[in-house]
Coordinates of C-alpha atoms in Angstrom, one line a residue:
Chain A
D253 CA -16.4 -3.2 -65.8
T254 CA -18.2 -5.1 -63.1
E255 CA -17.1 -3.2 -60.1
V256 CA -18.3 -0.6 -57.7
T257 CA -15.3 1.6 -56.8
Q258 CA -15.2 3.6 -53.5
T259 CA -12.8 6.3 -52.6
P260 CA -11.0 6.8 -50.3
K261 CA -10.5 3.4 -48.7
H262 CA -9.6 5.0 -45.4
L263 CA -10.5 8.4 -44.0
V264 CA -9.8 10.0 -40.6
M265 CA -11.6 13.3 -39.9
G266 CA -12.1 15.6 -37.0
M267 CA -15.5 16.5 -35.8
T268 CA -15.4 19.9 -37.4
N269 CA -14.2 18.7 -40.8
K270 CA -16.2 18.4 -44.0
K271 CA -15.4 15.5 -46.2
S272 CA -17.0 13.4 -48.9
L273 CA -17.1 9.8 -49.8
K274 CA -17.3 8.8 -53.4
C275 CA -18.8 5.8 -55.2
E276 CA -18.7 5.0 -58.9
Q277 CA -20.0 2.3 -61.1
H278 CA -20.1 1.8 -64.9
M279 CA -22.4 -1.2 -65.1
G280 CA -25.5 0.8 -66.1
H281 CA -27.1 0.2 -62.7
R282 CA -29.8 2.8 -61.9
A283 CA -30.2 2.0 -58.2
M284 CA -27.4 3.0 -55.8
Y285 CA -27.2 2.6 -52.1
W286 CA -25.3 3.7 -49.0
Y287 CA -24.9 1.3 -46.1
K288 CA -23.2 1.8 -42.7
Q289 CA -21.5 -1.1 -41.1
K290 CA -20.2 -1.1 -37.5
A291 CA -17.6 -3.7 -36.4
K292 CA -19.0 -7.2 -36.2
K293 CA -22.5 -6.0 -37.2
P294 CA -24.5 -6.3 -40.5
P295 CA -24.7 -3.5 -42.9
E296 CA -27.5 -1.0 -42.2
L297 CA -29.3 0.7 -45.1
M298 CA -28.9 4.5 -45.1
F299 CA -30.0 5.8 -48.5
V300 CA -31.3 4.5 -51.8
Y301 CA -31.3 6.3 -55.1
S302 CA -33.4 5.2 -58.0
Y303 CA -32.9 6.9 -61.3
E304 CA -30.8 9.5 -59.6
K305 CA -33.6 10.4 -57.2
L306 CA -33.6 9.7 -53.5
S307 CA -36.2 7.1 -52.8
I308 CA -35.3 5.9 -49.3
N309 CA -33.8 7.8 -46.4
E310 CA -33.7 5.6 -43.3
S311 CA -34.0 8.5 -40.9
V312 CA -30.3 9.3 -41.2
P313 CA -29.0 12.4 -39.3
S314 CA -28.6 15.5 -41.5
R315 CA -24.8 15.5 -40.9
F316 CA -24.9 12.8 -43.6
S317 CA -25.9 14.3 -47.0
P318 CA -26.1 12.1 -50.1
E319 CA -25.8 13.3 -53.6
C320 CA -26.3 11.5 -56.9
P321 CA -25.0 13.8 -59.6
N322 CA -25.4 11.3 -62.4
S323 CA -26.2 7.7 -63.0
S324 CA -22.6 6.5 -62.4
L325 CA -21.7 8.5 -59.3
L326 CA -22.9 8.6 -55.7
N327 CA -21.5 10.8 -53.1
L328 CA -21.9 11.0 -49.3
H329 CA -21.1 14.4 -47.8
L330 CA -20.0 14.4 -44.2
H331 CA -20.1 17.4 -41.8
A332 CA -19.9 17.7 -38.1
L333 CA -19.7 14.0 -37.5
Q334 CA -19.5 12.4 -34.1
P335 CA -17.0 9.6 -33.0
E336 CA -19.9 7.1 -33.0
D337 CA -20.2 7.7 -36.7
S338 CA -16.9 5.8 -37.2
A339 CA -17.7 2.8 -39.3
L340 CA -17.3 1.1 -42.6
Y341 CA -19.4 2.8 -45.3
L342 CA -20.4 0.6 -48.1
C343 CA -21.8 1.6 -51.5
A344 CA -23.8 -0.7 -53.6
S345 CA -25.6 -0.7 -57.0
S346 CA -28.1 -2.8 -58.8
R347 CA -30.3 -2.8 -61.8
I348 CA -33.9 -1.6 -61.2
G349 CA -36.0 -4.8 -60.9
I350 CA -33.0 -7.1 -61.1
L351 CA -32.2 -8.3 -57.7
G352 CA -29.0 -8.6 -55.8
S353 CA -26.6 -5.7 -55.4
T354 CA -22.9 -5.3 -56.3
F355 CA -21.0 -3.9 -53.4
G356 CA -17.9 -1.8 -53.2
S357 CA -15.1 -2.5 -50.7
G358 CA -16.1 0.4 -48.5
T359 CA -14.5 3.4 -46.9
R360 CA -13.3 2.9 -43.3
L361 CA -14.2 6.1 -41.6
T362 CA -12.7 7.2 -38.2
V363 CA -14.0 10.3 -36.6
V364 CA -11.6 11.8 -34.0
Chain B
A108 CA -41.3 -5.1 -40.0
Q109 CA -39.2 -7.7 -41.6
T110 CA -36.5 -9.2 -39.5
V111 CA -33.7 -11.7 -40.3
T112 CA -32.2 -14.0 -37.7
Q113 CA -29.0 -15.9 -37.9
S114 CA -28.7 -17.9 -34.7
Q115 CA -25.1 -19.1 -35.3
P116 CA -22.6 -16.4 -34.5
E117 CA -19.7 -18.7 -35.4
M118 CA -19.3 -22.0 -37.3
S119 CA -16.4 -24.1 -38.1
V120 CA -15.9 -26.8 -40.8
Q121 CA -13.0 -29.0 -41.9
E122 CA -11.7 -28.5 -45.4
A123 CA -13.6 -30.6 -48.0
E124 CA -16.5 -31.2 -45.6
T125 CA -20.0 -29.8 -45.7
V126 CA -21.5 -27.1 -43.5
T127 CA -24.9 -25.6 -43.2
L128 CA -25.6 -22.1 -42.0
S129 CA -29.0 -21.3 -40.7
C130 CA -31.3 -18.3 -41.3
T131 CA -34.9 -17.5 -40.4
Y132 CA -36.9 -14.5 -41.2
D133 CA -40.2 -12.9 -40.4
T134 CA -42.5 -11.3 -42.9
S135 CA -46.1 -11.0 -43.8
E136 CA -45.3 -10.6 -47.5
S137 CA -45.7 -13.4 -50.0
D138 CA -43.5 -12.1 -52.7
Y139 CA -39.9 -11.3 -51.7
Y140 CA -36.3 -12.4 -52.2
L141 CA -33.6 -13.9 -50.1
F142 CA -29.9 -13.8 -50.4
W143 CA -26.7 -15.1 -48.9
Y144 CA -23.8 -12.7 -49.0
K145 CA -20.2 -13.4 -48.1
Q146 CA -17.9 -10.8 -46.6
P147 CA -14.2 -11.8 -46.4
P148 CA -11.6 -9.7 -44.6
S149 CA -11.3 -7.7 -47.8
R150 CA -14.6 -6.2 -46.6
Q151 CA -16.4 -6.4 -50.0
M152 CA -19.8 -8.0 -49.8
I153 CA -20.1 -10.7 -52.4
L154 CA -23.4 -12.2 -53.5
V155 CA -23.3 -16.0 -53.1
I156 CA -26.8 -17.1 -54.0
R157 CA -30.3 -15.7 -54.5
Q158 CA -33.8 -17.3 -54.0
E159 CA -37.1 -15.9 -55.2
A160 CA -39.9 -16.7 -52.8
Y161 CA -42.3 -17.6 -55.6
K162 CA -40.0 -20.4 -56.7
Q163 CA -40.3 -23.7 -55.0
Q164 CA -37.1 -25.1 -56.4
N165 CA -34.0 -24.5 -54.2
A166 CA -31.3 -22.3 -55.7
T167 CA -27.9 -23.8 -56.4
E168 CA -24.6 -22.2 -57.4
N169 CA -21.8 -24.8 -57.8
R170 CA -20.9 -25.8 -54.2
F171 CA -23.5 -23.6 -52.7
S172 CA -27.1 -24.5 -52.3
V173 CA -30.0 -23.4 -50.2
N174 CA -32.8 -25.2 -48.4
F175 CA -35.8 -22.8 -48.7
Q176 CA -38.8 -23.6 -46.5
K177 CA -41.3 -20.8 -47.2
A178 CA -43.9 -22.0 -44.7
A179 CA -41.3 -22.2 -41.9
K180 CA -39.6 -19.0 -43.1
S181 CA -36.3 -20.7 -43.1
F182 CA -33.5 -20.2 -45.6
S183 CA -30.3 -22.2 -44.9
L184 CA -27.1 -22.2 -46.9
K185 CA -25.2 -25.4 -47.5
I186 CA -21.6 -25.3 -48.5
S187 CA -20.2 -28.5 -49.9
D188 CA -16.6 -29.5 -50.3
S189 CA -15.5 -26.5 -48.2
Q190 CA -12.4 -24.6 -49.2
L191 CA -10.1 -22.4 -47.3
G192 CA -11.3 -19.4 -49.4
D193 CA -14.8 -20.0 -48.1
A194 CA -13.7 -18.6 -44.7
A195 CA -15.6 -15.3 -44.2
M196 CA -18.6 -13.7 -42.6
Y197 CA -21.9 -14.9 -44.1
F198 CA -24.9 -12.7 -44.1
C199 CA -28.5 -13.8 -44.8
A200 CA -30.5 -11.0 -46.4
Y201 CA -34.2 -10.3 -47.1
L202 CA -35.3 -8.0 -49.9
Y203 CA -38.7 -6.6 -50.3
N204 CA -40.0 -4.0 -52.8
N205 CA -36.8 -4.1 -54.8
N206 CA -34.8 -1.6 -52.9
D207 CA -35.0 -2.3 -49.2
M208 CA -32.6 -5.0 -48.1
R209 CA -32.3 -6.2 -44.5
F210 CA -29.4 -8.3 -43.2
G211 CA -29.1 -10.8 -40.4
A212 CA -26.4 -10.5 -37.8
G213 CA -24.0 -12.8 -39.7
T214 CA -22.2 -16.1 -39.1
R215 CA -18.5 -16.2 -39.1
L216 CA -17.3 -19.3 -40.9
T217 CA -13.9 -20.8 -40.2
V218 CA -12.4 -23.4 -42.4
K219 CA -9.8 -25.7 -40.9
P220 CA -7.1 -27.3 -43.1

């Protein structure tokens, strides 16, 4: 298995909803990442987990809450989002010390 | 802060021809890594090629090669024998300290049959 799987592929949510994005990999990678990508823009790093511990938080608002329950799973919990949070959310993973990440296909999030 | 600049928002190439995408970066570090990623309409970011800054030899992966000029902080991607499947958004990326990757604004490549 050489893939990073993200679910759901598409999500529409209201500003008062609570939802979660899920990311899964079975490549034994111990670093996992969340990126946010707006249309026609490059991905922007949000969070980095190394060995299931949060190592980088790029000043992301608290309405985004990451969770890494085990070495294969990475979640992003969403609550009280704003329309400007609509974007493609990409998950990636890599081996610690081995460079270059494997990306998932992303979740297209629309906040209404 | 490390920044990555791609000055070509769009590029076009005829099928079977060669095209070069430009990338420059700014850093005060001496040990870092550079990447080119491809993002087709399927949205998935695909690693095309990787270059370690301590290596003088330019990386090559089949039809893809880079011209890495460390002193000039330049990292261009050359695609030879372009194919229709090469059409995508290409992002240059800089990685420092293993986990912190920064992307350029991207270059949209169109391949004409």
